[in-house]
Short mmCIF file of C-alpha atoms in Angstrom, two decimals:
data_model
loop_
_atom_site.label_atom_id
_atom_site.label_comp_id
_atom_site.label_asym_id
_atom_site.label_seq_id
_atom_site.Cartn_x
_atom_site.Cartn_y
_atom_site.Cartn_z
CA MET A 1 -57.54 -154.63 40.76
CA GLY A 2 -56.48 -152.50 43.72
CA GLU A 3 -53.88 -155.07 44.91
CA SER A 4 -52.00 -155.06 41.60
CA ARG A 5 -51.62 -151.30 41.34
CA PRO A 6 -49.61 -148.93 43.54
CA PRO A 7 -51.72 -146.95 45.99
CA ILE A 8 -52.38 -143.28 45.38
CA ARG A 9 -52.06 -141.19 48.51
CA LEU A 10 -54.60 -138.57 49.52
CA HIS A 11 -51.85 -136.33 50.97
CA ARG A 12 -48.07 -136.26 50.56
CA ALA A 13 -45.60 -133.91 52.17
CA GLU A 14 -42.99 -132.45 49.83
CA LEU A 15 -39.82 -133.15 51.82
CA GLY A 16 -36.29 -133.56 50.54
CA PRO A 17 -32.62 -132.77 51.13
CA GLU A 18 -33.39 -129.10 51.83
CA GLU A 19 -35.35 -130.04 54.93
CA GLU A 20 -32.65 -132.50 56.03
CA ARG A 21 -30.01 -129.78 55.78
CA ALA A 22 -32.24 -127.36 57.68
CA VAL A 23 -32.69 -129.79 60.59
CA LEU A 24 -28.95 -130.47 60.76
CA ALA A 25 -28.24 -126.73 60.78
CA SER A 26 -30.61 -126.31 63.71
CA LEU A 27 -29.14 -129.26 65.60
CA ARG A 28 -25.63 -127.89 65.17
CA THR A 29 -26.56 -124.60 66.82
CA GLY A 30 -27.34 -126.46 70.05
CA GLU A 31 -30.32 -124.14 70.53
CA LEU A 32 -33.27 -126.46 70.05
CA SER A 33 -36.02 -124.77 72.07
CA GLY A 34 -38.41 -122.02 71.07
CA ASP A 35 -35.56 -119.55 71.67
CA GLY A 36 -33.52 -120.99 68.79
CA PRO A 37 -32.40 -118.90 65.80
CA HIS A 38 -34.69 -120.51 63.23
CA VAL A 39 -37.77 -119.68 65.29
CA GLY A 40 -36.94 -116.00 65.12
CA ARG A 41 -36.19 -116.15 61.41
CA LEU A 42 -39.44 -117.96 60.67
CA ALA A 43 -41.48 -115.44 62.65
CA GLU A 44 -39.86 -112.59 60.75
CA ARG A 45 -40.40 -114.28 57.41
CA LEU A 46 -44.07 -115.01 58.03
CA ALA A 47 -44.62 -111.46 59.25
CA ALA A 48 -43.10 -110.08 56.04
CA LEU A 49 -44.92 -112.60 53.84
CA CYS A 50 -48.32 -111.85 55.34
CA GLY A 51 -47.98 -108.16 56.13
CA VAL A 52 -48.50 -108.43 59.90
CA PRO A 53 -46.36 -107.01 62.72
CA HIS A 54 -46.50 -109.98 65.11
CA VAL A 55 -46.12 -113.75 64.67
CA HIS A 56 -46.06 -116.36 67.43
CA LEU A 57 -44.98 -119.91 66.57
CA LEU A 58 -46.65 -122.76 68.42
CA PRO A 59 -46.71 -126.57 68.53
CA SER A 60 -50.00 -126.71 66.58
CA ALA A 61 -52.75 -124.63 65.01
CA THR A 62 -54.96 -125.83 67.86
CA ALA A 63 -52.60 -124.19 70.36
CA ALA A 64 -52.56 -121.07 68.20
CA LEU A 65 -56.36 -120.84 68.18
CA GLU A 66 -56.49 -121.34 71.93
CA LEU A 67 -53.88 -118.62 72.41
CA ALA A 68 -55.82 -116.27 70.13
CA CYS A 69 -58.97 -116.71 72.22
CA ALA A 70 -57.05 -116.06 75.43
CA ALA A 71 -55.09 -113.06 74.13
CA LEU A 72 -58.28 -111.47 72.79
CA ALA A 73 -59.86 -112.03 76.23
CA LEU A 74 -62.88 -113.94 74.99
CA GLY A 75 -64.86 -115.39 77.85
CA PRO A 76 -68.21 -115.90 79.54
CA GLY A 77 -70.91 -113.68 78.08
CA ASP A 78 -69.19 -113.44 74.70
CA GLU A 79 -70.86 -115.11 71.72
CA VAL A 80 -68.64 -116.23 68.83
CA VAL A 81 -70.10 -117.23 65.45
CA VAL A 82 -68.40 -120.30 63.97
CA PRO A 83 -69.15 -122.56 61.00
CA ALA A 84 -70.37 -125.98 62.11
CA PHE A 85 -68.54 -127.49 59.12
CA THR A 86 -65.08 -127.60 60.66
CA PHE A 87 -62.76 -129.65 62.86
CA PRO A 88 -63.44 -129.68 66.64
CA THR A 89 -60.22 -127.83 67.46
CA THR A 90 -61.58 -124.71 65.77
CA VAL A 91 -63.76 -124.22 68.85
CA SER A 92 -61.59 -125.76 71.60
CA GLY A 93 -60.23 -122.38 72.65
CA LEU A 94 -63.76 -121.00 72.95
CA LEU A 95 -64.84 -123.90 75.16
CA ALA A 96 -61.77 -123.48 77.36
CA ARG A 97 -62.56 -119.78 77.83
CA GLY A 98 -66.25 -120.28 78.57
CA ALA A 99 -67.39 -118.30 75.53
CA THR A 100 -70.69 -119.18 73.87
CA ILE A 101 -70.42 -120.94 70.52
CA VAL A 102 -73.03 -119.98 67.93
CA PHE A 103 -72.96 -122.30 64.95
CA ALA A 104 -73.77 -120.91 61.51
CA ASP A 105 -74.15 -122.44 58.06
CA VAL A 106 -71.62 -122.36 55.23
CA ASP A 107 -72.07 -121.01 51.72
CA ALA A 108 -73.20 -123.63 49.19
CA GLN A 109 -70.53 -122.60 46.68
CA THR A 110 -67.43 -121.95 48.79
CA LEU A 111 -68.19 -124.04 51.93
CA CYS A 112 -66.93 -121.08 53.97
CA LEU A 113 -68.95 -119.25 56.61
CA ALA A 114 -72.08 -117.83 54.95
CA PRO A 115 -72.60 -114.07 55.46
CA ASP A 116 -76.39 -114.38 55.16
CA ASP A 117 -76.53 -116.88 58.01
CA VAL A 118 -74.11 -114.80 60.08
CA ALA A 119 -76.57 -111.91 59.75
CA ARG A 120 -79.31 -114.20 61.10
CA VAL A 121 -77.47 -115.26 64.25
CA VAL A 122 -75.55 -112.13 65.25
CA GLY A 123 -76.89 -110.52 68.40
CA PRO A 124 -75.98 -107.95 71.04
CA ARG A 125 -73.61 -110.40 72.76
CA THR A 126 -71.72 -111.30 69.57
CA ARG A 127 -68.08 -110.37 70.13
CA ALA A 128 -66.28 -112.29 67.41
CA LEU A 129 -66.54 -114.24 64.19
CA LEU A 130 -64.34 -117.29 63.66
CA PRO A 131 -64.47 -118.21 59.95
CA VAL A 132 -62.62 -121.18 58.45
CA ASP A 133 -60.84 -120.92 55.09
CA TYR A 134 -62.04 -124.33 53.98
CA ALA A 135 -59.79 -126.29 51.60
CA GLY A 136 -57.67 -123.18 51.05
CA VAL A 137 -60.56 -121.01 49.82
CA SER A 138 -60.61 -117.81 51.84
CA ALA A 139 -63.73 -116.60 53.58
CA ASP A 140 -64.78 -113.06 52.65
CA LEU A 141 -63.81 -111.29 55.87
CA SER A 142 -65.08 -107.86 54.84
CA GLY A 143 -68.37 -109.40 53.76
CA LEU A 144 -68.68 -111.22 57.08
CA ARG A 145 -67.98 -108.04 59.02
CA ALA A 146 -70.63 -106.23 56.99
CA ALA A 147 -73.09 -109.07 57.62
CA ALA A 148 -72.46 -108.81 61.36
CA GLY A 149 -73.59 -105.19 61.21
CA ARG A 150 -71.53 -104.23 64.24
CA ASP A 151 -67.94 -104.01 65.43
CA VAL A 152 -66.69 -107.56 65.96
CA LEU A 153 -63.34 -109.29 66.23
CA VAL A 154 -62.38 -111.67 63.44
CA ILE A 155 -60.24 -114.75 64.17
CA ASP A 156 -59.39 -116.39 60.85
CA ASP A 157 -58.87 -120.16 61.04
CA ALA A 158 -56.56 -120.34 58.03
CA ALA A 159 -55.16 -123.76 58.94
CA HIS A 160 -55.82 -124.89 55.36
CA ALA A 161 -54.69 -121.69 53.71
CA VAL A 162 -50.95 -120.97 53.78
CA GLY A 163 -50.30 -119.36 50.39
CA THR A 164 -53.92 -118.35 49.72
CA ARG A 165 -54.60 -114.74 48.74
CA PHE A 166 -57.79 -112.67 48.78
CA ASP A 167 -58.07 -109.39 46.86
CA ASP A 168 -54.40 -110.04 46.04
CA ARG A 169 -53.51 -109.79 49.73
CA PRO A 170 -52.05 -112.63 51.79
CA LEU A 171 -54.20 -114.00 54.56
CA GLY A 172 -53.31 -112.45 57.88
CA ALA A 173 -53.42 -108.87 56.67
CA ASP A 174 -57.11 -108.29 57.42
CA ALA A 175 -58.13 -110.37 60.47
CA ASP A 176 -57.52 -109.45 64.09
CA ALA A 177 -55.92 -112.89 64.50
CA THR A 178 -54.99 -115.47 61.87
CA VAL A 179 -53.93 -119.06 62.47
CA PHE A 180 -51.88 -121.29 60.17
CA SER A 181 -51.18 -125.02 60.52
CA PHE A 182 -47.97 -126.87 59.64
CA HIS A 183 -49.45 -130.32 60.25
CA GLN A 184 -48.23 -133.19 58.07
CA THR A 185 -51.31 -132.95 55.84
CA LYS A 186 -50.84 -129.24 55.07
CA ASN A 187 -49.15 -127.67 52.04
CA VAL A 188 -46.28 -126.43 54.22
CA THR A 189 -45.38 -128.80 57.03
CA CYS A 190 -42.98 -129.71 59.79
CA GLY A 191 -45.09 -132.62 61.04
CA GLU A 192 -46.83 -130.65 63.79
CA GLY A 193 -46.80 -126.90 64.23
CA GLY A 194 -48.77 -123.70 63.96
CA ALA A 195 -48.55 -119.93 63.83
CA LEU A 196 -50.62 -117.10 65.27
CA LEU A 197 -50.52 -113.79 63.38
CA LEU A 198 -51.65 -110.68 65.24
CA ARG A 199 -52.05 -107.03 64.30
CA ASP A 200 -52.55 -105.33 67.68
CA ASP A 201 -49.45 -104.58 69.75
CA ASP A 202 -51.12 -105.02 73.15
CA VAL A 203 -52.77 -108.31 72.16
CA ALA A 204 -49.44 -109.57 70.83
CA ARG A 205 -47.64 -108.69 74.07
CA LEU A 206 -50.23 -110.57 76.09
CA ALA A 207 -50.03 -113.54 73.74
CA GLU A 208 -46.24 -113.62 74.21
CA VAL A 209 -46.63 -113.74 77.99
CA LEU A 210 -49.35 -116.41 77.88
CA ALA A 211 -47.29 -118.63 75.57
CA ASP A 212 -44.09 -118.23 77.62
CA LYS A 213 -45.28 -119.80 80.88
CA GLY A 214 -46.95 -116.59 82.03
CA THR A 215 -43.62 -114.75 82.27
CA ASN A 216 -42.31 -111.54 80.72
CA ARG A 217 -39.20 -113.30 79.48
CA GLY A 218 -39.64 -111.86 75.99
CA ALA A 219 -39.47 -108.33 77.37
CA PHE A 220 -36.36 -109.35 79.36
CA ARG A 221 -34.63 -110.68 76.23
CA ARG A 222 -35.33 -107.38 74.47
CA GLY A 223 -33.85 -105.42 77.38
CA GLU A 224 -37.18 -103.88 78.38
CA VAL A 225 -37.01 -105.16 81.99
CA VAL A 226 -34.04 -106.00 84.22
CA ARG A 227 -35.32 -109.47 85.10
CA TYR A 228 -38.21 -111.65 84.10
CA GLU A 229 -40.86 -112.97 86.44
CA TRP A 230 -44.29 -114.52 86.65
CA VAL A 231 -46.85 -111.92 85.52
CA ALA A 232 -49.90 -113.92 84.38
CA SER A 233 -51.42 -117.38 84.24
CA GLY A 234 -49.82 -118.87 81.15
CA SER A 235 -48.74 -122.08 79.49
CA SER A 236 -45.89 -123.48 77.43
CA GLY A 237 -46.60 -122.88 73.76
CA GLN A 238 -43.54 -122.58 71.56
CA LEU A 239 -42.32 -124.32 68.42
CA ALA A 240 -39.01 -126.18 68.67
CA ASP A 241 -36.18 -124.74 66.58
CA PRO A 242 -35.61 -127.82 64.34
CA LEU A 243 -39.29 -127.72 63.34
CA ALA A 244 -39.06 -124.02 62.55
CA ALA A 245 -36.04 -124.81 60.37
CA ILE A 246 -38.13 -127.30 58.39
CA VAL A 247 -40.90 -124.74 57.83
CA LEU A 248 -38.34 -122.21 56.59
CA ALA A 249 -37.12 -124.74 54.02
CA GLN A 250 -40.71 -125.50 53.07
CA LEU A 251 -41.47 -121.81 52.53
CA ASP A 252 -38.70 -121.72 49.91
CA LYS A 253 -40.87 -124.21 47.99
CA LEU A 254 -44.20 -122.55 48.72
CA GLU A 255 -44.74 -121.11 45.25
CA ALA A 256 -43.80 -124.37 43.51
CA ILE A 257 -45.97 -126.47 45.84
CA THR A 258 -48.92 -124.13 45.43
CA ASP A 259 -48.60 -124.00 41.63
CA ALA A 260 -48.42 -127.81 41.43
CA ARG A 261 -51.54 -128.24 43.55
CA ARG A 262 -53.44 -125.62 41.57
CA ALA A 263 -52.51 -127.49 38.39
CA VAL A 264 -53.98 -130.71 39.81
CA ALA A 265 -57.16 -128.86 40.79
CA ALA A 266 -57.43 -127.35 37.31
CA ALA A 267 -57.07 -130.79 35.74
CA TYR A 268 -59.86 -132.15 37.93
CA ASP A 269 -62.06 -129.15 37.10
CA GLU A 270 -61.65 -129.79 33.40
CA ALA A 271 -62.14 -133.55 33.66
CA PHE A 272 -65.32 -133.27 35.75
CA ALA A 273 -66.90 -130.33 33.92
CA GLU A 274 -69.67 -132.47 32.40
CA LEU A 275 -70.41 -134.09 35.75
CA PHE A 276 -70.68 -130.64 37.30
CA ASP A 277 -72.92 -129.40 34.50
CA ASP A 278 -75.42 -132.28 34.82
CA GLY A 279 -75.41 -132.22 38.64
CA THR A 280 -73.84 -135.64 39.14
CA LEU A 281 -71.12 -133.93 41.16
CA ARG A 282 -71.00 -130.50 42.75
CA PRO A 283 -67.72 -128.57 43.01
CA GLN A 284 -66.42 -126.16 45.59
CA ARG A 285 -66.31 -122.82 43.78
CA THR A 286 -63.52 -120.29 44.24
CA PRO A 287 -64.59 -116.62 44.21
CA GLU A 288 -62.83 -114.43 41.64
CA ARG A 289 -61.36 -112.38 44.49
CA CYS A 290 -59.64 -115.46 45.94
CA ARG A 291 -56.47 -117.17 44.74
CA ARG A 292 -56.68 -120.50 46.51
CA ASN A 293 -53.68 -122.63 47.46
CA GLY A 294 -54.99 -126.01 46.29
CA HIS A 295 -54.88 -127.52 49.76
CA LEU A 296 -57.85 -129.85 49.19
CA TYR A 297 -59.93 -130.84 46.21
CA VAL A 298 -63.47 -131.73 47.17
CA VAL A 299 -66.64 -132.69 45.33
CA ARG A 300 -70.13 -133.41 46.60
CA THR A 301 -72.34 -136.19 45.28
CA ARG A 302 -76.12 -136.10 44.87
CA ASP A 303 -76.70 -137.86 48.20
CA GLY A 304 -75.06 -139.99 50.86
CA ARG A 305 -75.55 -143.29 49.03
CA ALA A 306 -73.79 -141.90 45.96
CA ARG A 307 -70.94 -140.70 48.18
CA ASP A 308 -70.52 -144.18 49.67
CA ARG A 309 -70.46 -145.78 46.21
CA LEU A 310 -67.82 -143.34 45.00
CA LEU A 311 -65.61 -143.90 48.04
CA ALA A 312 -65.92 -147.68 47.62
CA THR A 313 -64.93 -147.49 43.94
CA LEU A 314 -61.88 -145.38 44.73
CA ALA A 315 -60.84 -147.71 47.55
CA ASP A 316 -61.16 -150.76 45.26
CA ASP A 317 -58.62 -149.11 42.93
CA GLY A 318 -56.17 -148.35 45.74
CA ILE A 319 -56.95 -144.63 45.71
CA GLU A 320 -57.07 -142.88 49.05
CA ALA A 321 -60.10 -140.63 49.36
CA ALA A 322 -62.16 -139.55 52.32
CA PHE A 323 -65.24 -137.78 53.55
CA HIS A 324 -64.62 -134.81 55.81
CA PHE A 325 -66.09 -133.30 58.95
CA VAL A 326 -69.04 -134.67 60.84
CA PRO A 327 -70.83 -131.32 61.35
CA LEU A 328 -70.08 -130.19 64.87
CA HIS A 329 -73.63 -129.13 65.71
CA THR A 330 -74.93 -132.67 65.06
CA THR A 331 -72.57 -134.43 67.49
CA GLY A 332 -73.66 -135.72 70.86
CA PHE A 333 -70.97 -133.65 72.56
CA ALA A 334 -72.31 -130.44 71.03
CA ARG A 335 -75.85 -131.29 72.05
CA ARG A 336 -74.71 -131.85 75.64
CA THR A 337 -72.47 -128.80 75.94
CA ILE A 338 -74.04 -126.23 73.61
CA GLY A 339 -77.66 -127.28 73.28
CA PRO A 340 -80.16 -128.35 70.62
CA PRO A 341 -78.86 -127.56 67.14
CA ARG A 342 -80.27 -125.22 64.53
CA VAL A 343 -80.90 -126.77 61.14
CA LEU A 344 -77.93 -125.92 58.91
CA PRO A 345 -78.88 -127.40 55.53
CA VAL A 346 -75.71 -126.74 53.53
CA THR A 347 -73.48 -127.94 56.35
CA GLU A 348 -75.53 -131.12 56.81
CA ASP A 349 -75.51 -131.80 53.08
CA ALA A 350 -71.73 -131.36 52.92
CA GLY A 351 -71.28 -133.70 55.86
CA ALA A 352 -73.27 -136.39 54.05
CA THR A 353 -72.02 -136.00 50.48
CA LEU A 354 -68.50 -134.54 50.39
CA VAL A 355 -65.50 -136.50 49.05
CA ARG A 356 -61.87 -135.42 49.23
CA LEU A 357 -59.76 -136.54 46.26
CA PRO A 358 -55.97 -136.95 46.17
CA ILE A 359 -54.14 -133.67 45.65
CA HIS A 360 -50.45 -133.00 46.19
CA ALA A 361 -47.42 -131.82 44.28
CA GLY A 362 -46.25 -135.40 43.63
CA LEU A 363 -49.41 -136.51 41.79
CA ASP A 364 -48.14 -137.36 38.31
CA GLU A 365 -50.19 -137.50 35.12
CA ALA A 366 -50.72 -141.27 35.22
CA ALA A 367 -52.01 -141.14 38.81
CA LEU A 368 -54.21 -138.18 37.99
CA GLU A 369 -55.78 -139.99 35.04
CA ARG A 370 -56.36 -143.05 37.22
CA VAL A 371 -58.20 -140.98 39.83
CA ILE A 372 -60.31 -139.29 37.17
CA ALA A 373 -61.26 -142.61 35.58
CA ALA A 374 -62.18 -144.10 38.95
CA VAL A 375 -64.36 -141.11 39.82
CA ARG A 376 -66.20 -141.42 36.52
CA ARG A 377 -66.81 -145.11 37.18
CA GLY A 378 -67.87 -144.45 40.74
CA VAL A 379 -70.62 -141.99 39.88
CA ARG A 380 -72.26 -143.98 37.07
#
């Protein structure tokens, strides 16, 4: 059956002539590095869109997270609370800085960092929280801060969440540092890319130096110093101008892309309502305070065997679907580098039972109905 029907993709980037024109415009400037004109325009646009004073554009969200950890001076002796249900690069910057990773569980409804578990693991050495806005559902940052019960930094891994809003505010407005991803699988993409949004002027100045080879070249370009020189141990972390041009074109489509994905999610919600009611499938719930961007659509089965059957049924029909993260705290690397894991029941359940279904702006009605029918068959 699967061979006679066109495949249905799990992800699809929404690219067209607008992006082609944007790349050509960048190429014709002859300024292709991170100093190019589209980089500056993109930084200004994201700052205005998200209500933050500082935006740094980088080759990936991973690089942005690593820069955030460095600019916030996290290091040995600092504990950072992180959900174990995430991708390894969420914590790569912490490992590089020698900070201590403290894994916490996620909420059973949202699959975002659980405030009640944060309250259990916070201690006198806790310096920061690093929540993940899973599938485009925002973590409750104010609730997490309250659960911490003390003054902590918040680094928001919003790699999934361009276009998401919480309390009718764009992400980036409330965290000390916020990271977006422009990877090929994301709602807004340039293939590979990321952004770091910062609120503090001093942290932003340090981040600029660290990302520009450890030099104060940014201050030189602004006329603040007469020459630029080596002032810190830095690296090379800038987004190329043609890629910034693509993201700018993508942002023109952000509302349309987001609305289309939300419509797909709403159709799935309606189609699977009975399966949710009888417990055959479990949805990811979106809090009323959150307006999600429809980045992923995920369901959880009753157990791991049911998940495997559902994935097999979808594959037989040519439908791309996938599980998601192997919980970080269960991996051999984590055991060797961090130590014996705590039991995190929701995280472990999600790792064993979660299925990602196709969701993108190009999913037409016929494809949507085919996915829905295959899911219903797969859970019988």
